PDB file of N, CA and C and ligand atoms in Angstrom:
ATOM      1  N   MET A   1      67.208 246.662  57.664  1.00 70.00           N
ATOM      2  CA  MET A   1      66.234 246.611  57.612  1.00 70.00           C
ATOM      3  C   MET A   1      65.230 246.660  59.095  1.00 70.00           C
ATOM      4  N   THR A   2      64.257 247.742  60.162  1.00 71.00           N
ATOM      5  CA  THR A   2      63.814 247.262  61.048  1.00 71.00           C
ATOM      6  C   THR A   2      62.437 247.157  60.977  1.00 71.00           C
ATOM      7  N   LYS A   3      61.912 246.165  61.362  1.00 71.00           N
ATOM      8  CA  LYS A   3      60.379 245.711  61.390  1.00 71.00           C
ATOM      9  C   LYS A   3      59.820 246.242  63.455  1.00 71.00           C
ATOM     10  N   ILE A   4      58.619 246.483  63.426  1.00 65.00           N
ATOM     11  CA  ILE A   4      57.756 246.596  64.426  1.00 65.00           C
ATOM     12  C   ILE A   4      56.914 245.426  64.509  1.00 65.00           C
ATOM     13  N   GLU A   5      56.963 244.539  65.649  1.00 66.00           N
ATOM     14  CA  GLU A   5      56.459 243.978  66.357  1.00 66.00           C
ATOM     15  C   GLU A   5      55.765 243.681  67.277  1.00 66.00           C
ATOM     16  N   PRO A   6      54.642 244.772  67.633  1.00 61.00           N
ATOM     17  CA  PRO A   6      54.012 244.063  68.837  1.00 61.00           C
ATOM     18  C   PRO A   6      53.424 243.374  68.743  1.00 61.00           C
ATOM     19  N   PRO A   7      53.366 243.055  70.414  1.00 69.00           N
ATOM     20  CA  PRO A   7      52.310 241.921  70.984  1.00 69.00           C
ATOM     21  C   PRO A   7      50.825 242.664  71.065  1.00 69.00           C
ATOM     22  N   ARG A   8      50.476 241.321  70.612  1.00 86.00           N
ATOM     23  CA  ARG A   8      48.744 241.953  70.442  1.00 86.00           C
ATOM     24  C   ARG A   8      48.075 241.115  71.854  1.00 86.00           C
ATOM     25  N   GLU A   9      48.657 240.412  73.283  1.00 90.00           N
ATOM     26  CA  GLU A   9      47.629 240.163  74.060  1.00 90.00           C
ATOM     27  C   GLU A   9      49.151 240.605  75.662  1.00 90.00           C
ATOM     28  N   ARG A  10      48.807 241.078  76.529  1.00 92.00           N
ATOM     29  CA  ARG A  10      49.261 241.208  77.842  1.00 92.00           C
ATOM     30  C   ARG A  10      48.811 241.397  78.831  1.00 92.00           C
ATOM     31  N   ALA A  11      49.443 240.913  79.940  1.00 94.00           N
ATOM     32  CA  ALA A  11      48.651 240.566  81.106  1.00 94.00           C
ATOM     33  C   ALA A  11      49.606 240.636  82.339  1.00 94.00           C
ATOM     34  N   CYS A  12      48.705 242.034  83.159  1.00 94.00           N
ATOM     35  CA  CYS A  12      50.434 241.873  84.531  1.00 94.00           C
ATOM     36  C   CYS A  12      50.190 240.692  85.902  1.00 94.00           C
ATOM     37  N   GLU A  13      51.360 240.589  86.171  1.00 94.00           N
ATOM     38  CA  GLU A  13      51.119 239.786  86.740  1.00 94.00           C
ATOM     39  C   GLU A  13      51.412 239.771  88.959  1.00 94.00           C
ATOM     40  N   ARG A  14      51.215 241.347  88.729  1.00 95.00           N
ATOM     41  CA  ARG A  14      50.684 242.202  90.073  1.00 95.00           C
ATOM     42  C   ARG A  14      48.791 242.017  90.040  1.00 95.00           C
ATOM     43  N   CYS A  15      48.514 242.716  89.233  1.00 96.00           N
ATOM     44  CA  CYS A  15      46.902 242.673  89.924  1.00 96.00           C
ATOM     45  C   CYS A  15      45.978 241.412  88.570  1.00 96.00           C
ATOM     46  N   GLY A  16      46.534 240.741  88.076  1.00 94.00           N
ATOM     47  CA  GLY A  16      45.700 239.828  87.057  1.00 94.00           C
ATOM     48  C   GLY A  16      45.337 240.746  86.091  1.00 94.00           C
ATOM     49  N   ARG A  17      45.150 242.161  85.424  1.00 95.00           N
ATOM     50  CA  ARG A  17      44.783 242.503  84.909  1.00 95.00           C
ATOM     51  C   ARG A  17      45.406 242.221  83.370  1.00 95.00           C
ATOM     52  N   ARG A  18      44.477 242.212  82.233  1.00 94.00           N
ATOM     53  CA  ARG A  18      45.035 241.721  81.132  1.00 94.00           C
ATOM     54  C   ARG A  18      44.009 242.797  79.825  1.00 94.00           C
ATOM     55  N   GLU A  19      44.899 242.947  78.924  1.00 94.00           N
ATOM     56  CA  GLU A  19      44.975 243.509  78.090  1.00 94.00           C
ATOM     57  C   GLU A  19      44.880 243.800  76.756  1.00 94.00           C
ATOM     58  N   VAL A  20      44.297 243.891  75.900  1.00 92.00           N
ATOM     59  CA  VAL A  20      45.048 243.199  74.566  1.00 92.00           C
ATOM     60  C   VAL A  20      44.850 244.544  73.660  1.00 92.00           C
ATOM     61  N   TRP A  21      45.814 244.533  72.347  1.00 90.00           N
ATOM     62  CA  TRP A  21      45.746 245.758  71.726  1.00 90.00           C
ATOM     63  C   TRP A  21      44.628 246.512  70.801  1.00 90.00           C
ATOM     64  N   ASP A  22      44.199 247.094  70.541  1.00 90.00           N
ATOM     65  CA  ASP A  22      43.841 247.640  69.645  1.00 90.00           C
ATOM     66  C   ASP A  22      44.009 248.099  68.596  1.00 90.00           C
ATOM     67  N   VAL A  23      43.956 247.085  67.155  1.00 87.00           N
ATOM     68  CA  VAL A  23      44.929 247.653  65.922  1.00 87.00           C
ATOM     69  C   VAL A  23      44.154 249.020  65.662  1.00 87.00           C
ATOM     70  N   GLY A  24      42.737 249.362  65.366  1.00 91.00           N
ATOM     71  CA  GLY A  24      41.781 250.601  65.007  1.00 91.00           C
ATOM     72  C   GLY A  24      42.517 251.850  64.881  1.00 91.00           C
ATOM     73  N   ARG A  25      42.836 251.189  67.125  1.00 93.00           N
ATOM     74  CA  ARG A  25      42.883 252.871  67.568  1.00 93.00           C
ATOM     75  C   ARG A  25      44.097 252.655  68.156  1.00 93.00           C
ATOM     76  N   GLN A  26      44.974 251.912  68.127  1.00 90.00           N
ATOM     77  CA  GLN A  26      46.210 251.111  68.219  1.00 90.00           C
ATOM     78  C   GLN A  26      46.670 252.281  69.918  1.00 90.00           C
ATOM     79  N   VAL A  27      45.704 251.438  70.463  1.00 92.00           N
ATOM     80  CA  VAL A  27      46.107 251.544  72.382  1.00 92.00           C
ATOM     81  C   VAL A  27      45.678 250.442  72.883  1.00 92.00           C
ATOM     82  N   TRP A  28      46.492 250.099  73.949  1.00 92.00           N
ATOM     83  CA  TRP A  28      45.810 249.154  74.532  1.00 92.00           C
ATOM     84  C   TRP A  28      44.612 249.204  75.491  1.00 92.00           C
ATOM     85  N   ARG A  29      43.406 248.425  75.594  1.00 92.00           N
ATOM     86  CA  ARG A  29      42.054 248.790  76.000  1.00 92.00           C
ATOM     87  C   ARG A  29      42.162 246.403  77.175  1.00 92.00           C
ATOM     88  N   ALA A  30      40.816 247.260  78.397  1.00 93.00           N
ATOM     89  CA  ALA A  30      40.561 246.315  79.028  1.00 93.00           C
ATOM     90  C   ALA A  30      40.151 244.792  78.296  1.00 93.00           C
ATOM     91  N   LEU A  31      41.025 243.759  79.005  1.00 93.00           N
ATOM     92  CA  LEU A  31      39.975 243.188  77.765  1.00 93.00           C
ATOM     93  C   LEU A  31      38.264 242.402  78.675  1.00 93.00           C
ATOM     94  N   GLU A  32      38.245 242.037  78.081  1.00 90.00           N
ATOM     95  CA  GLU A  32      36.216 241.842  78.507  1.00 90.00           C
ATOM     96  C   GLU A  32      36.721 239.787  78.623  1.00 90.00           C
ATOM     97  N   GLU A  33      35.846 239.478  79.749  1.00 84.00           N
ATOM     98  CA  GLU A  33      35.135 238.532  79.144  1.00 84.00           C
ATOM     99  C   GLU A  33      34.746 237.806  79.828  1.00 84.00           C
ATOM    100  N   ASP A  34      33.626 237.535  78.932  1.00 87.00           N
ATOM    101  CA  ASP A  34      32.103 236.946  79.820  1.00 87.00           C
ATOM    102  C   ASP A  34      31.552 238.098  80.112  1.00 87.00           C
ATOM    103  N   GLY A  35      31.459 239.351  79.546  1.00 90.00           N
ATOM    104  CA  GLY A  35      31.367 240.992  79.995  1.00 90.00           C
ATOM    105  C   GLY A  35      31.824 241.040  82.104  1.00 90.00           C
ATOM    106  N   ASP A  36      33.127 240.485  81.730  1.00 88.00           N
ATOM    107  CA  ASP A  36      33.504 240.717  83.194  1.00 88.00           C
ATOM    108  C   ASP A  36      35.154 242.065  82.656  1.00 88.00           C
ATOM    109  N   ARG A  37      35.544 243.113  83.452  1.00 90.00           N
ATOM    110  CA  ARG A  37      36.296 243.948  82.568  1.00 90.00           C
ATOM    111  C   ARG A  37      37.609 243.282  82.760  1.00 90.00           C
ATOM    112  N   LYS A  38      38.066 242.741  82.944  1.00 89.00           N
ATOM    113  CA  LYS A  38      40.094 242.072  83.398  1.00 89.00           C
ATOM    114  C   LYS A  38      41.064 243.891  83.513  1.00 89.00           C
ATOM    115  N   VAL A  39      40.267 244.339  84.290  1.00 91.00           N
ATOM    116  CA  VAL A  39      40.854 246.521  84.778  1.00 91.00           C
ATOM    117  C   VAL A  39      42.614 245.817  85.961  1.00 91.00           C
ATOM    118  N   GLY A  40      42.423 244.862  87.290  1.00 93.00           N
ATOM    119  CA  GLY A  40      42.568 244.669  87.696  1.00 93.00           C
ATOM    120  C   GLY A  40      42.724 245.976  88.637  1.00 93.00           C
ATOM    121  N   ARG A  41      43.878 246.489  89.589  1.00 93.00           N
ATOM    122  CA  ARG A  41      43.830 247.271  90.006  1.00 93.00           C
ATOM    123  C   ARG A  41      43.783 248.147  89.955  1.00 93.00           C
ATOM    124  N   ALA A  42      43.615 250.057  90.628  1.00 87.00           N
ATOM    125  CA  ALA A  42      43.722 251.078  90.199  1.00 87.00           C
ATOM    126  C   ALA A  42      45.118 251.219  90.074  1.00 87.00           C
ATOM    127  N   HIS A  43      45.749 251.906  90.718  1.00 94.00           N
ATOM    128  CA  HIS A  43      46.773 251.789  91.378  1.00 94.00           C
ATOM    129  C   HIS A  43      47.953 251.259  91.256  1.00 94.00           C
ATOM    130  N   CYS A  44      47.820 249.795  90.562  1.00 95.00           N
ATOM    131  CA  CYS A  44      48.827 249.404  90.435  1.00 95.00           C
ATOM    132  C   CYS A  44      50.256 249.399  89.100  1.00 95.00           C
ATOM    133  N   LEU A  45      50.810 249.019  89.629  1.00 95.00           N
ATOM    134  CA  LEU A  45      52.499 249.580  88.607  1.00 95.00           C
ATOM    135  C   LEU A  45      51.782 247.615  88.244  1.00 95.00           C
ATOM    136  N   HIS A  46      51.845 248.495  87.341  1.00 94.00           N
ATOM    137  CA  HIS A  46      51.532 246.647  86.948  1.00 94.00           C
ATOM    138  C   HIS A  46      52.858 246.452  85.742  1.00 94.00           C
ATOM    139  N   GLU A  47      53.233 245.295  85.929  1.00 92.00           N
ATOM    140  CA  GLU A  47      54.265 244.509  85.549  1.00 92.00           C
ATOM    141  C   GLU A  47      54.266 243.345  84.736  1.00 92.00           C
ATOM    142  N   TRP A  48      54.387 243.598  82.856  1.00 90.00           N
ATOM    143  CA  TRP A  48      53.723 243.198  82.329  1.00 90.00           C
ATOM    144  C   TRP A  48      54.065 241.718  82.099  1.00 90.00           C
ATOM    145  N   ASP A  49      53.927 240.536  81.783  1.00 88.00           N
ATOM    146  CA  ASP A  49      54.209 239.099  81.845  1.00 88.00           C
ATOM    147  C   ASP A  49      55.312 239.640  79.836  1.00 88.00           C
ATOM    148  N   ILE A  50      55.090 240.246  79.500  1.00 79.00           N
ATOM    149  CA  ILE A  50      55.335 240.475  78.208  1.00 79.00           C
ATOM    150  C   ILE A  50      57.106 241.276  78.278  1.00 79.00           C
ATOM    151  N   ASN A  51      57.380 241.151  79.309  1.00 54.00           N
ATOM    152  CA  ASN A  51      58.527 241.577  79.211  1.00 54.00           C
ATOM    153  C   ASN A  51      59.748 241.733  79.666  1.00 54.00           C
ATOM    154  N   GLY A  52      59.635 240.130  79.986  1.00 50.00           N
ATOM    155  CA  GLY A  52      61.015 239.841  79.780  1.00 50.00           C
ATOM    156  C   GLY A  52      61.293 239.380  78.700  1.00 50.00           C
ATOM    157  N   THR A  53      60.189 238.913  77.540  1.00 53.00           N
ATOM    158  CA  THR A  53      60.677 238.489  76.280  1.00 53.00           C
ATOM    159  C   THR A  53      60.567 239.455  75.328  1.00 53.00           C
ATOM    160  N   TYR A  54      59.503 239.972  75.254  1.00 51.00           N
ATOM    161  CA  TYR A  54      59.000 240.953  74.706  1.00 51.00           C
ATOM    162  C   TYR A  54      60.169 242.507  73.971  1.00 51.00           C
ATOM    163  N   SER A  55      60.330 242.406  73.091  1.00 54.00           N
ATOM    164  CA  SER A  55      61.865 243.416  72.100  1.00 54.00           C
ATOM    165  C   SER A  55      60.655 244.253  71.219  1.00 54.00           C
ATOM    166  N   PRO A  56      61.179 244.862  71.013  1.00 59.00           N
ATOM    167  CA  PRO A  56      59.847 246.636  69.957  1.00 59.00           C
ATOM    168  C   PRO A  56      60.740 246.064  68.936  1.00 59.00           C
ATOM    169  N   ILE A  57      61.847 245.977  68.248  1.00 60.00           N
ATOM    170  CA  ILE A  57      62.312 246.052  67.666  1.00 60.00           C
ATOM    171  C   ILE A  57      62.940 244.619  66.972  1.00 60.00           C
ATOM    172  N   ALA A  58      62.472 244.607  65.600  1.00 57.00           N
ATOM    173  CA  ALA A  58      63.387 243.022  65.791  1.00 57.00           C
ATOM    174  C   ALA A  58      64.081 243.216  64.105  1.00 57.00           C
ATOM    175  N   ASP A  59      65.095 243.001  64.264  1.00 58.00           N
ATOM    176  CA  ASP A  59      65.863 243.529  63.342  1.00 58.00           C
ATOM    177  C   ASP A  59      65.875 241.946  62.639  1.00 58.00           C
ATOM    178  N   ALA A  60      66.129 242.567  61.024  1.00 53.00           N
ATOM    179  CA  ALA A  60      65.537 241.595  60.140  1.00 53.00           C
ATOM    180  C   ALA A  60      66.704 240.551  59.366  1.00 53.00           C
TER     181      ALA A  60
HETATM  182 ZN1   ZN B   1      48.816 246.017  87.423  1.00 74.10          ZN
END
């Protein structure tokens, strides 16, 4: 049996962009903190901090 286990939050190690998973819309969106959107740099090739450990498919 295979089960999808998406992460709920990720951060870019290069520009500091932070995103959260919007479950209802099935999209990543920029995290807002104190009215400030953590969008990072527009042209950054984002390197997400979940890359090393995150595996989209979990074998049960
Ligand atoms: Zn970035």
